[in-house]
Amino acid sequence: MILADVLRPESRETVEILKGLGIKSTLLTGDNENSAGHVCRELNLSNFMFNCLPEDKSEYIGQRQLDENKVAMIGDGINDAPSLKKANVGIAMASIGSDVSIEAANITLINDNIGDLPHLIAISRQTIKTININIAFSLVLNITAMILAVLGVIDPISGALIHNIGSVVVIIYSGLMVNYKRLGITKNINKKSFKDMNIKTHGGAKWL
């Protein structure tokens, strides 16, 4: 009788998409070398550590952070809680995860679908991009309005109106994020938007 870990259907494609996004994936597991090697071969993954204790995972994350890397940790067990807390962003599985790991994480995958990860990263990056564009637009608009007001080209009321118009533009542009199309794992979910994702986040974009 032969026993082996069975991968989730979306796992390999998720890893490949993460590679395309410039994300380096590493498997940290308490299993032995044979089990870890088998999983990595199935995932086409070259980086892994086996026979890991909870402190080994935390130490590995700390080493990567010392190299100025931003680290996201995905885990589900009680022993993953320290690593989830130490990582720049901790991602927990809701259904199979322990309460301790969920509490330690920044992001919780409600349906345990790791296929949401590429879209989560893409939407986080787009959010940061949107914030930067909004800040730049607001600064340019307000500074221009101030200069024009000082030069007497526009009156204070017109300056205030320009400021309010700028605020409305920023709100509308930010609202477009609701319809941001997901980076999907299959053709059936390519058109899923951010509002349809089954995730819970609090501080998840800080690692990008």
XYZ file of C-alpha atoms in Angstrom:
208
model
C 0.000 0.000 0.000
C 1.386 3.395 -1.029
C 0.275 6.645 0.565
C 0.961 10.065 -0.915
C -0.197 13.638 -0.496
C -2.819 14.670 -3.040
C -2.452 18.192 -4.394
C -5.337 20.568 -4.862
C -6.331 20.797 -8.555
C -5.413 24.488 -8.737
C -2.076 24.227 -6.905
C 0.370 23.793 -9.776
C -1.209 26.474 -11.946
C -1.281 28.839 -8.978
C 2.461 28.389 -8.450
C 3.132 28.999 -12.149
C 1.065 32.197 -12.158
C 2.865 33.393 -9.022
C 6.171 32.862 -10.817
C 4.878 35.027 -13.642
C 4.088 37.735 -11.088
C 7.665 37.618 -9.828
C 6.773 35.756 -6.626
C 9.264 33.125 -5.434
C 7.512 30.204 -3.715
C 9.109 27.979 -1.067
C 7.591 24.929 0.639
C 8.193 24.747 4.400
C 6.936 21.471 5.813
C 7.292 19.211 8.798
C 7.144 16.179 6.492
C 10.217 14.164 5.552
C 12.416 14.771 2.525
C 10.684 12.184 0.331
C 7.209 13.629 0.902
C 8.415 17.192 0.433
C 10.338 16.255 -2.712
C 7.300 14.513 -4.191
C 5.092 17.560 -3.647
C 7.710 19.905 -5.103
C 8.098 17.770 -8.202
C 4.336 17.845 -8.716
C 4.349 21.624 -8.316
C 7.491 22.148 -10.387
C 8.908 23.857 -7.311
C 12.648 23.896 -6.629
C 12.766 25.521 -3.179
C 11.712 23.550 -0.116
C 12.658 22.777 3.482
C 11.612 19.545 5.199
C 11.389 18.308 8.813
C 10.642 21.898 9.831
C 9.722 22.781 13.387
C 7.640 25.936 13.962
C 10.776 27.851 14.947
C 12.531 26.698 11.753
C 9.811 28.288 9.644
C 9.989 31.529 11.608
C 13.780 31.577 11.318
C 13.620 31.059 7.547
C 11.163 33.939 7.192
C 13.403 36.134 9.344
C 16.408 35.359 7.148
C 14.500 36.317 4.009
C 13.407 39.558 5.651
C 17.012 40.384 6.559
C 17.738 40.251 2.825
C 15.091 42.986 2.432
C 12.565 40.564 0.965
C 8.881 40.921 1.760
C 7.478 37.560 2.786
C 3.950 36.155 2.700
C 3.283 32.970 4.661
C 0.378 30.605 3.988
C -0.559 28.206 6.771
C -3.428 26.437 8.489
C -2.207 24.828 11.698
C -1.495 26.019 15.233
C 2.225 25.484 14.602
C 2.050 27.959 11.701
C 0.822 30.826 13.901
C 4.297 32.160 14.857
C 5.353 32.200 11.194
C 2.112 33.853 10.097
C 2.708 36.543 12.705
C 6.353 37.058 11.723
C 5.753 37.280 7.970
C 5.040 40.639 6.356
C 1.650 39.162 5.496
C 0.139 36.012 6.962
C -2.482 34.119 4.973
C -4.649 31.521 6.736
C -7.147 28.932 5.526
C -10.560 29.488 7.124
C -12.162 26.031 6.924
C -9.161 23.842 7.694
C -7.206 26.419 9.685
C -7.083 26.684 13.463
C -8.491 29.680 15.314
C -4.955 30.549 16.414
C -3.612 30.668 12.849
C -6.589 32.704 11.621
C -6.103 35.191 14.461
C -2.389 35.524 13.633
C -2.989 36.072 9.913
C -3.604 39.298 7.995
C -5.672 37.568 5.311
C -8.098 34.656 5.569
C -9.157 32.588 2.557
C -12.791 31.891 3.424
C -13.225 29.034 0.939
C -9.629 27.715 1.286
C -9.088 28.253 -2.440
C -5.408 29.075 -3.009
C -6.364 29.889 -6.586
C -7.408 33.282 -5.177
C -3.781 34.162 -4.370
C -2.718 35.500 -7.801
C -5.756 37.765 -7.933
C -5.182 38.834 -4.340
C -1.646 39.928 -5.233
C -2.764 41.600 -8.456
C -5.596 43.506 -6.765
C -3.249 44.596 -3.959
C -0.724 45.926 -6.452
C -3.476 47.686 -8.375
C -4.709 49.219 -5.114
C -1.252 50.615 -4.333
C -1.023 51.936 -7.900
C -4.442 53.585 -7.577
C -3.455 55.216 -4.282
C -0.245 56.615 -5.780
C -2.082 57.963 -8.835
C -4.709 59.596 -6.605
C -2.051 61.228 -4.432
C -0.118 62.528 -7.452
C -3.294 63.839 -9.107
C -4.474 65.572 -5.934
C -1.096 67.196 -5.288
C -0.735 68.498 -8.838
C -4.318 69.793 -8.942
C -4.213 71.496 -5.542
C -0.751 73.020 -6.020
C -1.806 74.350 -9.416
C -4.985 75.829 -7.919
C -2.986 77.442 -5.094
C -0.529 79.031 -7.534
C -3.364 80.349 -9.699
C -5.107 81.752 -6.618
C -1.922 83.491 -5.429
C -1.422 85.010 -8.882
C -5.007 86.216 -8.872
C -5.998 84.128 -11.885
C -8.808 82.463 -9.914
C -10.687 83.579 -6.808
C -10.830 81.563 -3.536
C -14.299 80.212 -4.334
C -13.073 78.810 -7.654
C -10.080 77.293 -5.837
C -12.372 75.556 -3.357
C -14.527 74.304 -6.228
C -11.471 72.871 -8.004
C -10.454 71.125 -4.773
C -13.899 69.524 -4.410
C -13.941 68.455 -8.053
C -10.560 66.798 -7.504
C -11.937 64.899 -4.507
C -14.869 63.630 -6.579
C -12.517 62.481 -9.348
C -10.386 60.580 -6.798
C -13.473 58.864 -5.345
C -14.773 57.855 -8.781
C -11.368 56.532 -9.881
C -11.013 54.537 -6.651
C -14.520 53.133 -7.114
C -13.490 51.587 -10.415
C -11.510 49.029 -8.373
C -14.777 47.234 -7.598
C -14.909 45.972 -11.182
C -11.217 45.073 -11.381
C -11.091 41.720 -13.184
C -9.451 38.887 -11.360
C -6.321 37.092 -12.497
C -7.919 33.672 -12.676
C -6.733 30.100 -12.494
C -9.302 28.798 -14.946
C -11.312 30.304 -17.782
C -14.442 29.933 -15.697
C -13.294 32.463 -13.106
C -11.282 34.894 -15.228
C -14.127 37.433 -15.159
C -14.684 37.286 -11.431
C -14.289 40.706 -9.824
C -12.767 41.759 -6.503
C -16.181 42.047 -4.851
C -16.803 38.323 -5.516
C -13.678 37.071 -3.737
C -14.135 34.947 -0.627
C -11.403 36.521 1.474
C -11.118 38.537 4.636
C -8.284 41.049 4.783
C -6.865 43.463 7.326
C -3.533 44.981 6.310
C -2.793 42.589 3.471
C -1.359 45.053 0.955
C 1.614 46.115 3.075
C 3.959 43.492 1.600
C 3.745 44.786 -1.990
